[in-house]
Coordinates of C-alpha atoms in Angstrom, one line a residue:
M1 CA 139.9 129.7 -45.6
T2 CA 140.8 130.5 -42.2
S3 CA 144.2 129.3 -41.1
S4 CA 144.4 127.3 -37.9
R5 CA 147.8 128.9 -37.1
P6 CA 147.7 131.9 -34.9
G7 CA 148.6 135.0 -36.7
P8 CA 150.6 137.9 -35.3
R9 CA 147.6 139.5 -33.7
R10 CA 146.7 136.3 -31.8
V11 CA 150.2 135.9 -30.6
R12 CA 150.2 139.4 -29.1
L13 CA 146.8 138.8 -27.4
A14 CA 148.0 135.5 -25.9
S15 CA 151.2 137.2 -24.6
L16 CA 149.1 140.0 -23.0
L17 CA 146.8 137.5 -21.3
A18 CA 149.7 135.5 -19.9
A19 CA 151.3 138.7 -18.5
L20 CA 148.1 139.7 -16.9
A21 CA 147.7 136.3 -15.3
L22 CA 151.2 136.4 -13.8
A23 CA 150.7 139.9 -12.5
A24 CA 147.4 139.1 -10.9
P25 CA 148.8 137.9 -7.5
L26 CA 150.9 141.1 -7.3
A27 CA 148.0 143.3 -8.1
A28 CA 145.9 141.6 -5.5
A29 CA 148.6 142.3 -2.8
P30 CA 148.6 145.9 -1.6
G31 CA 151.9 147.5 -0.7
S32 CA 150.8 148.2 2.8
P33 CA 147.7 147.7 5.0
A34 CA 147.1 151.5 4.8
A35 CA 146.5 151.1 1.1
A36 CA 143.8 148.4 1.6
D37 CA 140.1 148.9 2.0
D38 CA 139.3 150.3 5.5
A39 CA 136.4 147.8 5.7
L40 CA 138.4 144.6 5.3
P41 CA 136.5 141.8 7.1
A42 CA 139.5 140.2 8.8
Q43 CA 142.4 141.2 11.1
V44 CA 145.8 139.7 10.5
T45 CA 148.1 139.6 13.6
L46 CA 151.7 138.6 13.3
T47 CA 153.0 136.7 16.3
A48 CA 156.5 135.5 15.2
T49 CA 159.1 136.0 12.6
E50 CA 162.4 134.2 12.2
V51 CA 165.3 134.5 9.8
A52 CA 167.2 131.2 10.3
E53 CA 170.2 130.8 7.9
D54 CA 168.6 131.2 4.5
T55 CA 164.9 130.9 5.4
L56 CA 162.3 133.4 6.5
T57 CA 159.3 132.2 8.5
I58 CA 156.3 134.3 9.6
S59 CA 153.5 133.1 11.9
G60 CA 150.3 134.7 13.1
T61 CA 146.5 134.5 13.2
V62 CA 143.6 135.6 11.0
T63 CA 140.5 136.8 12.8
N64 CA 137.1 137.3 11.2
T65 CA 136.1 140.7 12.3
G66 CA 133.2 140.9 9.9
T67 CA 129.5 139.7 10.1
V68 CA 129.5 136.9 7.6
P69 CA 131.6 133.7 7.5
L70 CA 134.8 133.6 5.4
S71 CA 135.7 130.6 3.2
Q72 CA 138.7 129.6 1.2
V73 CA 140.9 131.7 3.5
S74 CA 144.5 131.8 2.3
V75 CA 147.6 133.6 3.6
S76 CA 150.6 134.5 1.4
L77 CA 154.0 135.7 2.3
W78 CA 154.6 139.3 1.3
R79 CA 158.1 140.9 1.1
S80 CA 159.9 144.0 -0.3
P81 CA 163.4 143.4 -1.7
E82 CA 164.4 147.1 -1.1
L83 CA 167.0 147.3 1.6
L84 CA 166.5 149.3 4.8
H85 CA 170.2 149.3 5.4
S86 CA 171.2 152.6 7.1
P87 CA 170.0 153.8 10.6
Q88 CA 168.1 156.6 8.9
A89 CA 166.3 154.2 6.6
V90 CA 165.2 152.1 9.6
R91 CA 164.0 155.2 11.5
N92 CA 162.0 156.4 8.5
A93 CA 160.4 153.0 8.3
L94 CA 159.2 153.2 11.9
V95 CA 157.1 156.2 11.1
A96 CA 156.2 155.4 7.5
T97 CA 152.6 155.3 6.3
T98 CA 153.4 153.0 3.3
T99 CA 156.0 150.3 2.8
T100 CA 158.5 150.1 0.0
D101 CA 157.3 148.3 -3.1
G102 CA 156.8 144.5 -2.6
T103 CA 155.0 141.4 -3.8
A104 CA 153.1 138.4 -2.4
T105 CA 153.8 136.3 -5.5
V106 CA 154.1 132.6 -4.6
V107 CA 157.4 131.2 -5.8
E108 CA 157.6 128.2 -3.4
A109 CA 155.0 126.0 -1.9
G110 CA 155.6 127.3 1.6
N111 CA 154.9 130.9 0.6
R112 CA 151.2 130.3 1.0
E113 CA 149.0 128.5 3.5
R114 CA 145.3 127.7 3.0
I115 CA 143.8 127.8 6.5
A116 CA 140.1 127.4 5.6
V117 CA 139.5 125.1 2.5
D118 CA 136.7 123.1 0.9
A119 CA 133.6 123.5 3.0
A120 CA 135.4 125.0 6.1
T121 CA 134.6 128.5 7.1
L122 CA 136.1 131.1 9.4
D123 CA 133.0 132.4 11.3
P124 CA 132.7 135.9 12.7
G125 CA 134.8 136.3 15.8
D126 CA 136.9 133.2 15.2
S127 CA 140.6 133.0 14.6
L128 CA 142.9 130.6 12.7
P129 CA 146.7 130.3 13.0
F130 CA 149.0 130.3 10.0
T131 CA 152.7 129.9 9.2
V132 CA 154.3 130.8 5.9
T133 CA 157.9 130.3 4.9
G134 CA 160.4 130.7 2.0
T135 CA 164.0 130.8 1.2
L136 CA 165.6 134.2 1.1
D137 CA 167.1 133.6 -2.3
A138 CA 163.8 132.6 -3.9
L139 CA 162.0 135.5 -2.2
G140 CA 164.5 137.9 -3.7
L141 CA 166.0 138.9 -0.3
R142 CA 169.6 138.2 -1.2
A143 CA 171.6 140.8 0.8
A144 CA 173.2 140.0 4.1
D145 CA 173.3 142.2 7.2
T146 CA 170.3 144.3 6.4
T147 CA 166.6 144.8 7.1
W148 CA 163.5 144.5 4.8
W149 CA 159.8 145.0 5.0
A150 CA 157.9 141.7 5.2
G151 CA 154.5 140.4 6.2
V152 CA 151.5 138.5 4.8
D153 CA 148.4 139.1 2.7
A154 CA 145.2 137.2 3.5
T155 CA 142.5 136.5 0.9
A156 CA 139.1 134.8 1.2
R157 CA 135.6 134.5 -0.2
S158 CA 132.7 136.1 1.7
D159 CA 128.9 136.6 1.1
R160 CA 128.9 135.0 -2.4
R161 CA 131.6 137.4 -3.5
G162 CA 134.7 136.2 -5.3
V163 CA 138.0 135.7 -3.6
R164 CA 139.4 139.0 -2.5
D165 CA 141.8 140.6 -0.1
V166 CA 140.5 140.5 3.5
G167 CA 143.5 141.7 5.5
S168 CA 147.2 142.1 5.7
A169 CA 150.1 142.8 8.2
R170 CA 153.6 144.2 7.9
T171 CA 156.7 144.1 10.1
L172 CA 160.5 144.5 9.8
V173 CA 162.8 141.4 9.4
T174 CA 166.5 141.6 9.9
H175 CA 169.2 139.3 8.6
S176 CA 172.6 139.4 10.4
T177 CA 175.5 137.1 9.7
E178 CA 176.6 137.6 13.3
P179 CA 174.6 138.5 16.4
V180 CA 174.7 142.3 17.1
P181 CA 176.4 143.2 20.5
V182 CA 174.1 144.9 23.0
A183 CA 175.4 146.3 26.3
T184 CA 173.5 147.5 29.3
V185 CA 175.4 150.0 31.4
V186 CA 174.3 151.0 34.9
E187 CA 175.5 154.4 36.1
L188 CA 176.3 154.7 39.8
S189 CA 176.2 158.3 40.8
A190 CA 174.2 160.6 43.1
P191 CA 173.8 164.3 43.9
P192 CA 176.7 165.6 46.0
R193 CA 176.0 165.8 49.8
Q194 CA 179.5 166.2 51.3
L195 CA 180.3 169.7 52.7
K196 CA 183.7 169.0 54.1
K197 CA 185.6 166.0 55.6
D198 CA 183.2 164.1 57.9
L199 CA 180.3 166.6 57.5
F200 CA 177.3 166.1 55.2
L201 CA 174.4 168.3 54.2
D202 CA 171.9 165.5 55.0
D203 CA 171.7 161.7 55.3
T204 CA 170.3 161.1 51.8
L205 CA 173.2 158.8 50.8
A206 CA 172.5 156.6 53.8
E207 CA 169.0 155.8 52.5
E208 CA 170.3 155.4 48.9
V209 CA 172.9 152.7 49.8
T210 CA 170.7 150.8 52.3
T211 CA 167.2 150.5 50.7
G212 CA 167.2 153.0 48.0
R213 CA 168.2 153.6 44.4
L214 CA 171.9 152.8 44.7
A215 CA 171.3 149.6 46.6
D216 CA 168.9 148.4 43.9
L217 CA 171.2 149.4 41.1
L218 CA 174.2 147.6 42.7
A219 CA 172.0 144.5 43.2
A220 CA 170.9 144.5 39.6
I221 CA 174.5 144.7 38.4
E222 CA 175.4 141.7 40.6
E223 CA 172.3 139.7 39.4
H224 CA 172.4 140.4 35.7
G225 CA 176.1 140.9 35.1
T226 CA 175.6 144.3 33.4
S227 CA 178.4 146.7 32.7
W228 CA 178.8 149.6 35.2
V229 CA 180.2 153.1 35.4
V230 CA 180.8 154.8 38.8
D231 CA 181.3 158.4 39.7
P232 CA 184.5 158.8 41.8
S233 CA 182.8 161.6 43.7
L234 CA 180.3 159.1 45.0
V235 CA 183.1 156.7 46.0
A236 CA 184.9 159.5 47.8
E237 CA 181.8 160.5 49.8
L238 CA 181.0 156.9 50.8
E239 CA 184.6 156.4 51.9
D240 CA 184.3 159.5 54.1
M241 CA 181.0 158.1 55.5
A242 CA 182.5 154.7 56.1
D243 CA 185.0 155.9 58.8
G244 CA 182.3 158.0 60.7
Y245 CA 180.6 161.2 59.8
R246 CA 178.2 163.9 61.0
V247 CA 175.1 165.4 59.4
R248 CA 174.2 169.1 59.4
T249 CA 171.2 170.1 61.5
P250 CA 169.7 173.5 62.3
E251 CA 171.3 173.4 65.7
G252 CA 174.7 172.1 64.6
S253 CA 175.2 168.4 63.6
D254 CA 174.3 164.9 64.6
A255 CA 176.3 161.7 64.2
G256 CA 175.6 159.8 61.0
T257 CA 174.2 156.3 61.2
A258 CA 175.2 154.6 57.9
A259 CA 178.9 154.2 58.3
D260 CA 178.6 150.4 58.1
A261 CA 176.2 150.5 55.2
A262 CA 178.5 152.8 53.2
A263 CA 181.5 150.4 53.9
A264 CA 179.4 147.4 52.8
W265 CA 178.2 149.0 49.6
L266 CA 181.8 150.0 48.7
G267 CA 183.0 146.4 49.4
R268 CA 180.4 145.1 47.0
L269 CA 181.4 147.7 44.4
R270 CA 185.0 146.7 44.5
A271 CA 184.1 143.1 44.1
L272 CA 182.5 143.7 40.7
P273 CA 184.5 142.5 37.7
A274 CA 186.7 145.3 36.5
A275 CA 186.4 144.0 32.9
R276 CA 182.8 145.3 32.9
G277 CA 183.5 148.6 34.7
G278 CA 184.4 152.2 34.0
V279 CA 184.8 155.4 35.8
Q280 CA 183.2 158.7 34.7
L281 CA 184.3 162.2 35.4
F282 CA 184.3 163.4 39.0
G283 CA 180.9 164.8 40.0
T284 CA 179.0 163.6 36.9
P285 CA 179.5 167.1 35.3
D286 CA 177.1 168.9 33.0
L287 CA 179.5 169.2 30.1
A288 CA 177.0 170.9 27.8
G289 CA 176.6 173.7 30.2
L290 CA 180.4 174.0 30.8
A291 CA 181.1 174.0 27.0
A292 CA 178.6 176.9 26.6
L293 CA 180.4 178.9 29.4
R294 CA 183.9 178.4 27.9
D295 CA 185.5 179.0 31.3
P296 CA 188.5 176.8 32.2
T297 CA 188.1 176.9 36.0
V298 CA 185.7 174.0 36.4
P299 CA 187.2 171.7 33.7
V300 CA 190.6 172.0 35.4
A301 CA 189.0 171.1 38.7
I302 CA 187.2 168.1 37.2
T303 CA 190.5 166.7 35.8
A304 CA 192.3 167.2 39.1
A305 CA 189.5 165.6 41.2
T306 CA 189.1 162.7 38.8
D307 CA 192.9 162.1 38.8
A308 CA 192.9 162.1 42.6
E309 CA 189.9 159.8 43.2
A310 CA 189.4 157.6 40.1
L311 CA 189.5 153.8 40.7
D312 CA 192.7 152.3 39.4
G313 CA 192.6 150.3 36.2
L314 CA 189.2 151.4 34.9
P315 CA 188.7 153.3 31.6
R316 CA 187.7 157.0 32.0
L317 CA 184.5 158.0 30.3
A318 CA 182.9 161.4 29.7
V319 CA 179.1 161.2 29.5
V320 CA 177.3 163.8 27.5
E321 CA 173.7 164.1 26.4
H322 CA 172.8 165.3 22.9
P323 CA 176.4 166.6 22.4
D324 CA 177.1 169.4 20.0
A325 CA 180.6 170.1 18.6
P326 CA 181.9 172.2 21.6
T327 CA 180.6 169.7 24.1
F328 CA 182.1 166.8 22.3
D329 CA 185.5 168.6 22.1
L330 CA 185.4 169.3 25.8
A331 CA 184.4 165.8 26.7
A332 CA 187.2 164.4 24.5
D333 CA 189.7 166.6 26.3
L334 CA 188.7 165.3 29.7
A335 CA 188.4 161.5 29.1
D336 CA 189.6 158.6 27.0
T337 CA 186.2 157.8 25.5
V338 CA 183.1 159.9 25.1
V339 CA 179.7 158.4 25.8
A340 CA 177.1 160.3 23.7
L341 CA 173.7 159.8 25.2
D342 CA 170.7 160.1 22.7
S343 CA 172.9 161.8 20.2
D344 CA 172.5 162.6 16.5
A345 CA 175.2 160.1 15.6
P346 CA 173.9 157.5 13.1
Y347 CA 176.1 154.7 14.4
D348 CA 176.9 153.6 17.9
R349 CA 180.7 153.7 17.4
V350 CA 181.9 157.0 15.9
R351 CA 185.0 159.0 15.7
A352 CA 185.1 162.8 15.5
G353 CA 188.6 163.9 14.6
D354 CA 190.9 162.1 17.0
A355 CA 188.2 161.5 19.6
D356 CA 186.4 158.1 20.0
A357 CA 182.8 158.0 21.1
V358 CA 180.2 155.3 21.8
G359 CA 176.6 156.1 21.3
A360 CA 174.1 155.1 24.0
T361 CA 170.4 155.4 24.5
T362 CA 168.3 155.9 27.6
D363 CA 165.4 154.1 26.0
P364 CA 166.4 151.0 24.0
Q365 CA 162.8 150.1 23.1
P366 CA 162.0 152.2 20.0
T367 CA 158.6 153.8 19.8
V368 CA 156.3 151.9 17.4
G369 CA 152.6 152.3 16.9
S370 CA 152.1 153.5 13.3
A371 CA 149.4 152.2 11.0
L372 CA 152.0 149.8 9.5
L373 CA 153.6 148.8 12.8
P374 CA 151.1 148.4 15.6
D375 CA 152.5 148.5 19.1
T376 CA 153.1 144.8 19.7
S377 CA 156.0 142.9 21.4
L378 CA 156.9 141.5 18.0
N379 CA 157.2 144.9 16.4
R380 CA 159.1 146.4 19.3
D381 CA 161.6 143.6 19.1
A382 CA 161.8 143.9 15.3
A383 CA 162.4 147.7 15.5
R384 CA 165.1 147.3 18.2
T385 CA 166.9 144.5 16.3
A386 CA 166.7 146.6 13.0
L387 CA 168.1 149.7 14.7
A388 CA 170.9 147.8 16.5
R389 CA 171.9 146.0 13.3
A390 CA 172.0 149.3 11.4
A391 CA 174.0 151.1 14.1
G392 CA 176.4 148.2 14.5
S393 CA 175.7 147.8 18.2
Q394 CA 173.5 149.1 21.0
V395 CA 174.3 150.5 24.4
H396 CA 171.5 151.0 26.9
W397 CA 172.3 153.6 29.7
V398 CA 170.5 153.0 33.0
R399 CA 170.2 155.4 36.0
S400 CA 167.2 154.0 37.9
P401 CA 165.9 150.6 38.8
D402 CA 162.7 151.3 37.0
E403 CA 164.6 151.5 33.7
L404 CA 166.1 148.1 34.4
D405 CA 162.7 146.6 35.2
S406 CA 161.3 147.7 31.8
L407 CA 163.9 145.6 29.9
P408 CA 162.9 142.2 28.7
D409 CA 164.6 139.2 30.3
T410 CA 165.8 137.9 26.9
L411 CA 167.1 139.7 23.9
P412 CA 165.4 139.4 20.5
T413 CA 166.9 136.9 18.0
G414 CA 169.9 138.5 16.3
L415 CA 171.2 140.3 19.4
R416 CA 173.7 139.2 22.0
R417 CA 174.7 140.5 25.4
A418 CA 178.0 142.3 25.4
T419 CA 180.1 144.5 27.8
L420 CA 180.7 148.2 27.3
P421 CA 184.4 147.6 26.6
E422 CA 183.5 145.2 23.8
V423 CA 181.4 147.9 22.1
V424 CA 184.1 150.5 22.6
A425 CA 186.5 148.1 20.9
L426 CA 184.4 147.9 17.7
P427 CA 185.5 149.8 14.5
A428 CA 184.4 153.4 14.5
T429 CA 182.7 155.4 11.7
E430 CA 183.6 159.1 11.0
W431 CA 181.1 161.5 12.4
T432 CA 180.8 165.3 12.5
P433 CA 179.0 166.5 15.6
P434 CA 176.3 169.2 15.1
P435 CA 177.3 172.9 15.5
A436 CA 177.0 174.7 18.8
R437 CA 173.5 175.0 20.3
T438 CA 172.3 176.6 23.5
P439 CA 171.3 174.0 26.2
S440 CA 167.8 174.3 27.5
A441 CA 168.9 173.9 31.1
V442 CA 172.4 173.9 32.7
A443 CA 173.9 173.3 36.1
L444 CA 175.9 176.5 35.9
D445 CA 174.9 179.7 34.2
G446 CA 177.1 182.8 34.3
D447 CA 175.9 183.9 37.7
R448 CA 176.3 180.5 39.3
L449 CA 179.7 180.1 37.8
G450 CA 180.7 183.4 39.4
R451 CA 179.5 182.1 42.7
V452 CA 181.4 178.9 42.3
V453 CA 184.6 180.7 41.3
D454 CA 184.3 183.0 44.3
L455 CA 183.7 180.0 46.6
R456 CA 186.7 178.3 45.2
D457 CA 188.9 181.4 45.9
R458 CA 187.5 181.6 49.4
M459 CA 188.1 177.9 50.1
T460 CA 191.7 178.3 48.8
A461 CA 192.2 181.2 51.2
Y462 CA 190.7 179.2 54.0
A463 CA 192.9 176.2 53.3
A464 CA 196.0 178.4 53.2
A465 CA 195.0 180.2 56.5
A466 CA 193.9 177.1 58.3
P467 CA 195.9 174.2 56.8
A468 CA 194.9 171.8 59.6
S469 CA 191.2 172.2 58.7
G470 CA 191.5 169.9 55.7
V471 CA 189.6 172.3 53.5
G472 CA 192.4 172.3 51.0
E473 CA 191.7 168.6 50.2
F474 CA 188.2 169.6 48.9
V475 CA 188.8 172.7 46.8
E476 CA 189.0 170.9 43.5
A477 CA 186.3 168.3 44.5
Q478 CA 183.7 170.9 45.5
T479 CA 184.4 173.0 42.4
A480 CA 183.8 170.0 40.2
R481 CA 180.7 168.9 42.1
A482 CA 179.2 172.4 41.7
T483 CA 178.5 171.6 38.0
S484 CA 177.0 168.1 38.6
R485 CA 174.4 167.1 36.0
W486 CA 172.2 166.2 39.0
W487 CA 171.7 170.0 39.6
V488 CA 170.3 170.7 36.1
D489 CA 166.7 169.9 37.1
D490 CA 167.1 170.8 40.8
P491 CA 168.7 174.2 41.2
A492 CA 167.2 174.6 44.7
A493 CA 169.2 171.5 45.9
Q494 CA 172.3 173.0 44.3
D495 CA 171.7 176.3 46.2
A496 CA 171.3 174.5 49.5
W497 CA 174.5 172.5 49.0
L498 CA 176.5 175.6 48.0
A499 CA 175.1 177.5 51.0
G500 CA 176.1 174.7 53.3
I501 CA 179.7 174.9 52.1
E502 CA 179.8 178.7 52.3
R503 CA 178.4 178.6 55.8
R504 CA 181.0 176.1 57.1
V505 CA 184.2 176.8 55.2
A506 CA 184.0 180.0 53.3
L507 CA 186.3 182.8 54.2
T508 CA 184.8 186.2 53.4
E509 CA 187.4 188.9 53.2
G510 CA 187.6 190.9 56.4
S511 CA 185.0 189.0 58.4
M512 CA 186.6 185.8 59.6
V513 CA 190.0 187.2 60.4
T514 CA 190.2 190.8 61.6
L515 CA 192.9 193.4 62.2
D516 CA 192.9 196.1 64.9
A517 CA 195.5 198.8 65.4
S518 CA 195.9 202.4 66.6
P519 CA 195.1 204.9 63.9
R520 CA 198.2 206.9 64.8
F521 CA 201.5 206.4 66.6
S522 CA 204.6 208.4 67.2
M523 CA 208.2 207.1 66.9
A524 CA 211.2 208.8 68.4
G525 CA 214.4 207.2 67.2
A526 CA 215.8 205.1 64.4
T527 CA 214.2 201.7 65.2
S528 CA 211.2 200.5 67.1
E529 CA 208.2 198.2 66.8
F530 CA 204.5 198.7 67.2
P531 CA 201.7 196.2 67.9
V532 CA 198.6 195.2 66.0
T533 CA 196.0 192.7 67.1
V534 CA 194.8 189.9 64.8
T535 CA 191.6 188.0 65.8
N536 CA 190.8 184.6 64.4
R537 CA 187.0 184.2 64.1
L538 CA 187.2 180.8 62.3
Q539 CA 186.4 177.4 63.8
D540 CA 189.9 176.2 63.0
P541 CA 193.3 177.5 64.0
V542 CA 195.0 179.8 61.4
R543 CA 198.5 180.6 60.4
V544 CA 198.8 184.2 59.0
R545 CA 201.3 186.9 58.3
V546 CA 200.9 190.7 58.9
V547 CA 202.1 192.7 56.0
A548 CA 202.8 196.5 56.1
S549 CA 204.1 199.2 53.8
T550 CA 204.4 203.0 53.8
D551 CA 203.9 205.7 51.2
N552 CA 207.5 206.8 51.9
P553 CA 209.8 203.8 52.6
Q554 CA 212.9 206.1 52.2
R555 CA 211.8 207.8 55.4
I556 CA 210.1 205.0 57.4
R557 CA 210.2 201.3 56.5
L558 CA 208.1 198.6 58.2
L559 CA 209.6 195.1 58.2
P560 CA 207.5 191.9 57.8
P561 CA 207.3 189.9 61.0
D562 CA 207.3 186.1 61.1
P563 CA 204.0 184.2 60.5
V564 CA 202.0 183.5 63.6
E565 CA 199.5 180.8 64.5
I566 CA 196.3 181.8 66.2
A567 CA 193.9 179.4 67.9
A568 CA 190.2 179.2 66.9
G569 CA 188.4 182.2 68.3
A570 CA 191.5 183.8 69.8
S571 CA 193.4 187.0 69.3
S572 CA 197.2 187.6 69.1
T573 CA 199.3 190.7 69.3
V574 CA 201.9 191.0 66.5
L575 CA 204.8 193.4 66.7
L576 CA 205.8 195.2 63.5
P577 CA 209.5 196.3 63.3
A578 CA 210.0 199.8 62.0
E579 CA 213.1 201.7 60.8
S580 CA 213.3 205.4 60.5
A581 CA 215.8 207.4 58.4
G582 CA 214.5 210.9 59.2
G583 CA 211.7 212.9 60.8
G584 CA 208.2 213.5 59.4
V585 CA 204.8 211.9 58.8
V586 CA 204.0 208.9 56.6
V587 CA 200.9 206.8 56.0
A588 CA 201.3 203.0 56.6
R589 CA 199.0 200.4 55.2
V590 CA 198.6 197.1 57.1
H591 CA 196.7 193.9 56.3
V592 CA 196.7 190.2 57.1
Q593 CA 197.3 187.5 54.5
T594 CA 198.1 183.8 54.4
P595 CA 201.7 182.7 54.3
D596 CA 201.4 182.1 50.5
G597 CA 200.0 185.6 49.9
H598 CA 196.2 185.3 49.9
R599 CA 194.8 188.5 51.4
L600 CA 192.5 188.0 54.4
T601 CA 191.7 191.6 55.5
P602 CA 191.5 194.9 53.8
D603 CA 194.2 197.5 54.3
R604 CA 194.1 199.5 57.6
E605 CA 195.7 203.0 57.3
I606 CA 197.9 204.2 60.2
V607 CA 199.6 207.5 60.5
V608 CA 203.2 207.2 61.6
E609 CA 205.1 210.3 63.0
T610 CA 208.8 210.3 63.7
T611 CA 211.1 212.7 65.7
N612 CA 214.9 213.0 66.4
F613 CA 214.9 213.1 70.2
G614 CA 217.4 210.2 70.4
T615 CA 215.1 208.0 72.4
I616 CA 212.7 205.4 71.2
G617 CA 209.0 205.9 72.1
W618 CA 205.7 204.9 70.8
V619 CA 202.4 206.4 71.6
I620 CA 200.0 203.7 70.8
V621 CA 196.2 203.6 71.1
I622 CA 194.8 200.2 70.2
V623 CA 191.0 200.2 70.4
S624 CA 190.8 196.5 70.7
G625 CA 193.6 196.3 73.3
V626 CA 191.5 197.6 76.1
V627 CA 189.2 194.6 75.9
L628 CA 191.5 192.1 74.3
V629 CA 191.7 189.7 77.3
V630 CA 187.9 189.7 77.8
T631 CA 186.9 189.4 74.1
T632 CA 189.5 186.7 73.5
A633 CA 188.3 184.5 76.3
Q634 CA 184.6 185.0 75.3
R635 CA 185.3 184.2 71.6
I636 CA 187.3 181.0 72.5
R637 CA 184.3 179.7 74.4
Q638 CA 181.9 180.6 71.5
V639 CA 184.0 178.9 68.9
R640 CA 184.6 175.8 70.9
G641 CA 180.9 175.5 71.4
Q642 CA 180.2 176.0 67.7
R643 CA 182.8 173.5 66.6
K644 CA 181.4 170.9 69.0
G645 CA 178.0 171.4 67.3
E646 CA 179.2 171.5 63.7
D647 CA 181.8 168.7 63.6
G648 CA 181.2 166.7 66.8

């Protein structure tokens, strides 16, 4: 007789069938759209996701893209409980071809919505909306402050076939216990244009502050309340423009026309809230290029110029792009905080050794457009939110009005507007910058550095020789500006700017100040003096000293005269005292230098002969003396005409 009780074999079979029944929904839900049939007859589009407190809600539409009606259309919430917690995990997800493992198993009534039931159909070309929801705990999404894959799977019956998968969609959902701070920072800087006090290479800045880029950026800061960072070099140039200036022309110079506009722009800048502001290093320097050169000249000038011109009370920032270890170290030496643009740092607030840094991006909208994440506003917002949450914050660095125009008016859910100081105050994560690498383009290579160092030396000499010219006020500033990041992509503009400075204020040894004297003179007696002629070919008065020595000072010694001041374009005769201790012939070397010792002319050799006749006499032939009066008057007229053209 056959027993009615199930035996062991029947028990095992029943258990197997039950397990298969429970697994059926999961088996019917592919891990990603890419894993599904390419000929699926429906397109699923996600239009909204929301994580509110403990509930996930996803909305969208199902469109029949096939040729036959679909019936019994149903949409189920799909999710993957595996965490996308780190920045790298999120970045990997943005380019992934498959999701992490997940399920569309229905555990709550809201997890599934039937959008075409009974006799209703979804005809070809038609769409129907859906909304599915579920509590995070029931869905298995129990971690806080993280990101997951989520989406929906759609099933339907078509063409007398059974219910089957007809489409799916995936996106990223982020759960944050607190909104993530997001700061937009507008950089106010421009290519250097100032050649010297009151003289500019061109009038580019006039256009920028009236109707151009700087006018638009300042207006955007005022309108949107963004954070801002200003280059003190720009402020110094506009201050010089505001009290009147001239612009270089081929014939000389013309009066600038934007003094009032410069003053107005500066007034609006100073009215901005300091709590949202910062000052970057003078000249917006290319620190990557400087770090590769390992020369201290320009960094010293940057520090000096920043100290002299920085706005009081604002934090000092060093802005670097893709920093390696040497660049980061240099930036940390020059500023309180390093801003690492588009860096390899995984988090937005990092610390390398004793140096603090904040990461920033020039493109806050991550690139999406994979098979899993089509390029939609929903997925762009989802990617931005996920990256900001993983990094702890987000800083968007803006240099042009177009970059501001591309930003959405509102932030995605889970993000909040913040200031740059707020982000800087967040806790930092330890980070090791990448090893040294060669920059693809720099503002200064070895040759250009040599040119800048030489120009710095010439300007220093000019300032010492002509203290009233005001050149000394700009030595550090122009040295710092020579390495501006603005020159990296425009070396021709850098050459034009440097050439303008060299033309106006450079002092080439032996060409701007000259020395004339007889090649030989005779001296009879123990003491005497002989004249030399110094000519000033500069456009500014100079103060110089004539220095002389002999190859036998025990026999003849030449004493240094007092410094003399020589008008622009004029010549002056300087008498050199001489003392003789005996007869004979010696060779004297004479040159002109600044009072602080900077040489302006090469040595001129003069043969000195002494006798013991008891009288003092000099036989002097000075080549320039014959025409001294005529040449001096002519040069004065030339220089005065040139100064009128150059500086007004």
